[in-house]
Coordinates of N, CA and C and ligand atoms in Angstrom, one line a residue:
M1 N 0.6 -1.3 0.1 CA -0.1 0.0 0.1 C 0.7 1.1 0.0
S2 N 0.5 2.0 -0.8 CA 1.4 3.3 -0.9 C 1.2 4.4 0.3
I3 N 2.2 4.8 0.8 CA 2.3 6.0 2.0 C 1.6 7.1 1.0
K4 N 0.6 8.2 1.8 CA 0.3 9.4 1.4 C 0.5 10.7 2.5
I5 N 0.6 11.7 2.2 CA 0.6 12.7 3.0 C -0.5 13.6 3.0
T6 N -0.9 13.6 4.4 CA -2.2 14.4 4.5 C -1.9 15.9 4.6
E7 N -3.1 16.7 4.7 CA -3.0 18.2 4.8 C -2.3 18.7 6.3
K8 N -2.1 17.7 6.9 CA -1.5 18.2 8.3 C 0.1 18.6 7.9
C9 N 0.7 18.4 6.9 CA 2.1 18.5 6.5 C 2.5 19.8 6.5
I10 N 3.6 20.2 7.5 CA 3.9 21.3 7.6 C 5.3 21.8 6.8
N11 N 5.4 21.0 5.9 CA 6.5 21.5 4.9 C 7.9 21.5 5.5
C12 N 8.2 20.6 6.4 CA 9.6 20.8 6.8 C 10.4 20.1 5.9
G13 N 10.2 19.4 5.3 CA 11.4 18.5 4.0 C 12.0 17.5 4.6
A14 N 11.8 17.0 5.9 CA 12.5 16.0 6.2 C 12.5 14.7 5.7
C15 N 11.2 14.4 5.3 CA 11.0 13.2 4.7 C 11.6 13.0 3.4
E16 N 11.6 14.1 2.5 CA 12.4 13.8 1.1 C 13.4 13.2 0.9
P17 N 14.6 13.4 1.7 CA 16.0 13.0 1.2 C 16.1 11.6 2.2
E18 N 15.0 11.0 2.9 CA 15.1 9.7 3.3 C 14.4 8.6 2.5
C19 N 13.8 9.3 1.4 CA 12.8 8.2 0.2 C 13.8 7.5 -0.6
P20 N 14.0 6.1 -0.4 CA 15.1 5.2 -1.3 C 14.6 5.4 -2.5
N21 N 13.3 5.9 -2.9 CA 12.8 5.7 -4.5 C 12.3 7.1 -4.7
N22 N 12.9 8.1 -4.2 CA 12.6 9.6 -4.7 C 11.5 9.8 -4.9
A23 N 10.3 9.2 -4.3 CA 9.0 9.2 -4.5 C 8.2 10.3 -4.0
I24 N 9.0 11.0 -3.1 CA 8.5 12.3 -2.1 C 8.9 13.5 -3.0
Y25 N 8.1 14.5 -3.3 CA 8.3 15.8 -3.7 C 7.6 16.9 -3.0
E26 N 8.4 18.1 -3.0 CA 8.1 19.4 -2.6 C 6.9 20.1 -3.3
G27 N 5.6 20.5 -2.6 CA 4.7 20.9 -3.5 C 4.7 22.0 -4.4
G28 N 4.5 21.9 -5.5 CA 4.7 22.7 -6.9 C 5.7 22.1 -7.7
K29 N 6.4 21.0 -7.4 CA 7.5 20.7 -8.1 C 6.9 19.4 -8.9
K30 N 7.6 19.6 -10.3 CA 7.3 18.5 -11.2 C 8.1 17.3 -10.8
W31 N 7.4 16.1 -11.4 CA 8.3 14.9 -11.0 C 8.2 14.0 -12.1
R32 N 9.8 12.9 -12.1 CA 9.7 11.9 -13.3 C 10.0 10.6 -12.7
M33 N 9.6 9.8 -13.2 CA 9.8 8.4 -12.9 C 11.5 8.1 -12.7
S34 N 12.2 8.7 -13.5 CA 13.6 8.5 -13.7 C 14.4 9.3 -12.5
D35 N 13.9 10.3 -11.6 CA 14.3 10.5 -10.6 C 14.9 9.6 -9.3
G36 N 16.0 9.4 -9.0 CA 16.6 8.6 -7.9 C 16.3 7.1 -8.5
T37 N 15.9 6.6 -9.6 CA 15.8 5.3 -9.9 C 16.7 4.7 -11.1
S38 N 16.4 3.8 -11.6 CA 17.4 3.3 -12.6 C 16.7 3.1 -14.1
L39 N 15.5 3.9 -13.8 CA 14.6 4.1 -15.1 C 15.2 5.3 -15.8
K40 N 16.0 5.0 -16.9 CA 16.5 6.0 -17.5 C 16.1 6.2 -19.0
K41 N 15.9 5.0 -19.7 CA 15.7 5.0 -21.3 C 14.2 4.7 -21.5
K42 N 13.8 5.5 -22.4 CA 12.3 5.5 -23.2 C 12.3 4.4 -23.9
N43 N 10.8 3.6 -24.0 CA 10.5 2.7 -25.0 C 9.4 3.2 -25.6
N44 N 8.7 2.0 -26.3 CA 7.6 2.6 -27.2 C 6.5 3.3 -26.4
S45 N 6.2 2.6 -25.2 CA 5.1 3.5 -24.2 C 5.3 4.1 -23.3
F46 N 6.6 4.3 -22.9 CA 6.8 5.0 -21.5 C 8.2 5.5 -21.8
D47 N 8.3 6.9 -21.6 CA 9.4 7.7 -21.4 C 9.8 8.0 -20.0
P48 N 10.4 7.8 -19.1 CA 10.6 7.9 -17.6 C 11.1 9.1 -17.8
T49 N 11.8 9.8 -18.3 CA 12.4 10.9 -18.0 C 11.5 12.3 -18.4
L50 N 10.2 12.2 -18.7 CA 9.5 13.0 -18.9 C 9.0 13.5 -17.5
F51 N 8.6 14.8 -17.7 CA 8.4 15.8 -16.2 C 6.8 15.7 -16.2
N52 N 6.3 15.3 -15.1 CA 4.9 15.3 -14.9 C 4.3 16.4 -14.0
E53 N 3.0 17.0 -14.3 CA 2.8 18.0 -13.4 C 2.8 17.5 -11.6
S54 N 2.9 18.6 -10.9 CA 2.8 18.4 -9.5 C 1.4 17.9 -9.1
K55 N 1.5 17.2 -7.8 CA 0.2 16.3 -7.8 C -0.5 17.4 -6.6
K56 N 0.5 18.3 -5.8 CA -0.1 19.3 -4.7 C 0.7 20.4 -5.1
N57 N 0.1 21.7 -4.7 CA 1.1 22.9 -4.8 C 1.1 23.5 -3.3
N58 N 0.7 22.9 -2.2 CA 0.9 23.6 -1.1 C 1.7 22.8 0.2
I59 N 1.5 21.3 -0.3 CA 2.3 20.5 0.7 C 2.9 19.4 -0.1
Y60 N 4.0 18.8 0.7 CA 4.8 17.7 0.2 C 3.9 16.6 -0.4
F61 N 4.0 15.7 -1.5 CA 3.2 14.6 -2.0 C 4.1 13.5 -2.2
I62 N 3.5 12.3 -2.6 CA 4.3 11.1 -2.6 C 3.5 10.6 -4.0
I63 N 4.4 10.2 -4.9 CA 4.0 9.5 -5.9 C 3.8 8.0 -5.8
S64 N 2.6 7.5 -5.7 CA 2.4 6.1 -5.4 C 2.9 5.0 -6.5
E65 N 3.4 5.6 -7.8 CA 4.0 4.7 -8.4 C 5.3 4.3 -8.4
K66 N 5.8 5.0 -7.4 CA 7.2 5.2 -6.8 C 7.5 4.7 -5.5
C67 N 6.3 4.9 -4.8 CA 6.6 4.2 -3.3 C 6.3 2.8 -3.1
T68 N 7.2 2.3 -2.4 CA 7.3 0.7 -2.2 C 7.2 0.5 -0.6
E69 N 6.5 1.3 -0.2 CA 6.9 1.5 1.4 C 7.9 1.0 1.8
C70 N 9.0 1.2 1.3 CA 10.4 1.1 1.4 C 10.8 -0.4 1.4
V71 N 9.9 -1.3 1.0 CA 10.3 -2.6 0.8 C 11.3 -2.9 0.0
G72 N 12.2 -3.8 0.4 CA 13.4 -3.8 -0.5 C 14.7 -3.0 0.1
F73 N 14.4 -1.9 1.0 CA 15.5 -1.2 1.4 C 15.5 -1.1 3.0
Y74 N 14.4 -0.7 3.7 CA 14.3 -0.8 5.0 C 13.2 -1.6 5.7
D75 N 13.1 -1.9 6.9 CA 12.1 -2.5 7.6 C 10.6 -1.8 7.6
K76 N 10.7 -0.6 8.1 CA 9.9 0.5 8.1 C 10.0 1.7 7.3
P77 N 8.4 2.2 6.5 CA 8.5 3.5 5.9 C 9.3 4.6 6.5
Q78 N 10.3 4.7 5.9 CA 10.9 5.8 6.4 C 10.4 7.3 6.7
C79 N 9.3 7.7 5.6 CA 8.8 9.2 5.7 C 8.0 8.9 7.1
I80 N 7.2 7.6 7.4 CA 6.4 7.5 8.6 C 7.5 7.8 9.9
E81 N 8.7 7.1 9.8 CA 9.4 6.9 10.9 C 9.8 8.6 11.3
I82 N 10.1 9.2 10.3 CA 11.0 10.6 10.4 C 9.8 12.1 10.4
C83 N 8.7 11.8 10.0 CA 7.6 12.8 10.0 C 7.1 13.4 11.4
P84 N 7.6 14.5 11.6 CA 7.6 15.2 13.1 C 5.8 15.3 13.2
V85 N 4.9 15.1 12.5 CA 3.7 15.5 12.7 C 2.7 14.3 12.3
N86 N 3.5 13.1 12.1 CA 2.6 12.0 11.8 C 1.7 12.1 10.7
C87 N 2.1 12.9 9.6 CA 1.1 13.0 8.7 C 1.5 12.3 7.4
C88 N 2.2 11.2 7.4 CA 2.6 10.3 6.6 C 1.9 8.9 6.9
I89 N 0.9 8.6 6.0 CA -0.1 7.6 6.2 C -0.5 6.5 5.3
A90 N -0.8 5.2 5.3 CA -1.0 4.4 4.5 C -2.2 5.0 3.9
D91 N -2.2 4.7 2.4 CA -3.4 5.2 1.5 C -4.3 3.7 1.3
P92 N -5.4 3.7 2.2 CA -6.2 2.4 1.8 C -6.5 2.4 0.4
H93 N -6.7 3.4 -0.4 CA -6.9 3.2 -1.6 C -6.1 2.6 -2.5
K94 N -4.6 2.3 -1.9 CA -3.6 2.0 -2.9 C -3.3 0.6 -2.6
Y95 N -3.8 -0.3 -2.1 CA -3.3 -1.6 -1.4 C -2.4 -2.5 -2.5
E96 N -1.2 -2.8 -1.7 CA -0.5 -3.8 -2.5 C 0.2 -4.5 -1.4
T97 N 0.3 -6.0 -2.0 CA 0.9 -6.9 -1.2 C 2.7 -6.8 -1.3
R98 N 3.2 -7.5 -0.2 CA 4.7 -7.3 -0.1 C 5.2 -7.7 -1.5
E99 N 4.6 -8.7 -2.2 CA 5.1 -9.2 -3.2 C 4.9 -8.2 -4.7
D100 N 3.9 -7.4 -4.6 CA 3.9 -6.3 -5.3 C 4.5 -5.3 -5.4
L101 N 4.9 -5.1 -3.9 CA 5.8 -3.8 -3.8 C 7.4 -4.1 -4.0
L102 N 7.6 -5.6 -3.6 CA 9.1 -6.0 -4.1 C 9.1 -6.1 -5.7
K103 N 8.1 -6.4 -6.4 CA 8.1 -6.3 -8.0 C 8.4 -4.9 -8.2
K104 N 7.5 -3.8 -7.7 CA 8.0 -2.5 -7.9 C 9.2 -2.0 -7.9
K105 N 9.7 -2.5 -6.6 CA 11.1 -2.0 -6.0 C 12.3 -2.7 -7.4
F106 N 12.1 -3.6 -7.7 CA 13.0 -4.3 -8.9 C 12.7 -3.6 -10.4
F107 N 11.2 -3.3 -10.4 CA 11.0 -2.4 -11.6 C 11.7 -1.2 -11.6
L108 N 11.8 -0.4 -10.4 CA 12.3 0.7 -10.2 C 13.9 0.9 -10.2
H109 N 14.3 -0.3 -9.8 CA 15.6 -0.3 -9.5 C 16.5 -1.9 -10.3
S110 N 16.1 -1.7 -11.5 CA 16.4 -3.1 -12.3 C 18.0 -3.1 -12.7
E111 N 18.6 -1.7 -12.7 CA 20.0 -1.9 -13.2 C 21.0 -1.7 -12.3
Ligands
LIG201 FE1 9.3 7.0 0.1 FE2 9.6 4.6 1.8 FE3 7.8 6.8 2.1 FE4 7.1 5.2 0.3 S1 7.4 4.8 2.1 S2 7.5 7.4 0.2 S3 9.3 4.4 -0.5 S4 10.1 6.6 2.3
LIG202 FE1 5.5 17.2 5.5 FE2 6.1 15.3 7.4 FE3 7.5 15.4 5.2 FE4 7.7 17.3 6.9 S1 8.2 15.0 7.1 S2 7.8 17.7 4.9 S3 5.8 17.5 7.5 S4 5.2 15.0 5.3

């Protein structure tokens, strides 16, 4: 299950450098699948180097396609561990099994 950031975020920025998948972005920033991953080459259906529009303008946000709950790197989600106001929470609408999350980790870091 992907983690999400709630409106309680105080924009402290502590979580962003802790994410092993570069899945966390500051509000207003554009994001790419290639940021912090080994996805650097485009193919017929997918270009990971293209910038995507920001998901939130006023608070930090998490890209669910890049979040693995830290599976493959750490025992616990690092953003949840470090957030001083407990606004990083599991998103029940983005349920994934541990196997799904491991597959995502290998997809993001295959090289
Ligand atoms: Fe990044 Fe881990 Fe937080 Fe997901 S749970 S956003 S992978 S730090
Ligand atoms: Fe927001 Fe928490 Fe990240 Fe700080 S650590 S930017 S409060 S989500």
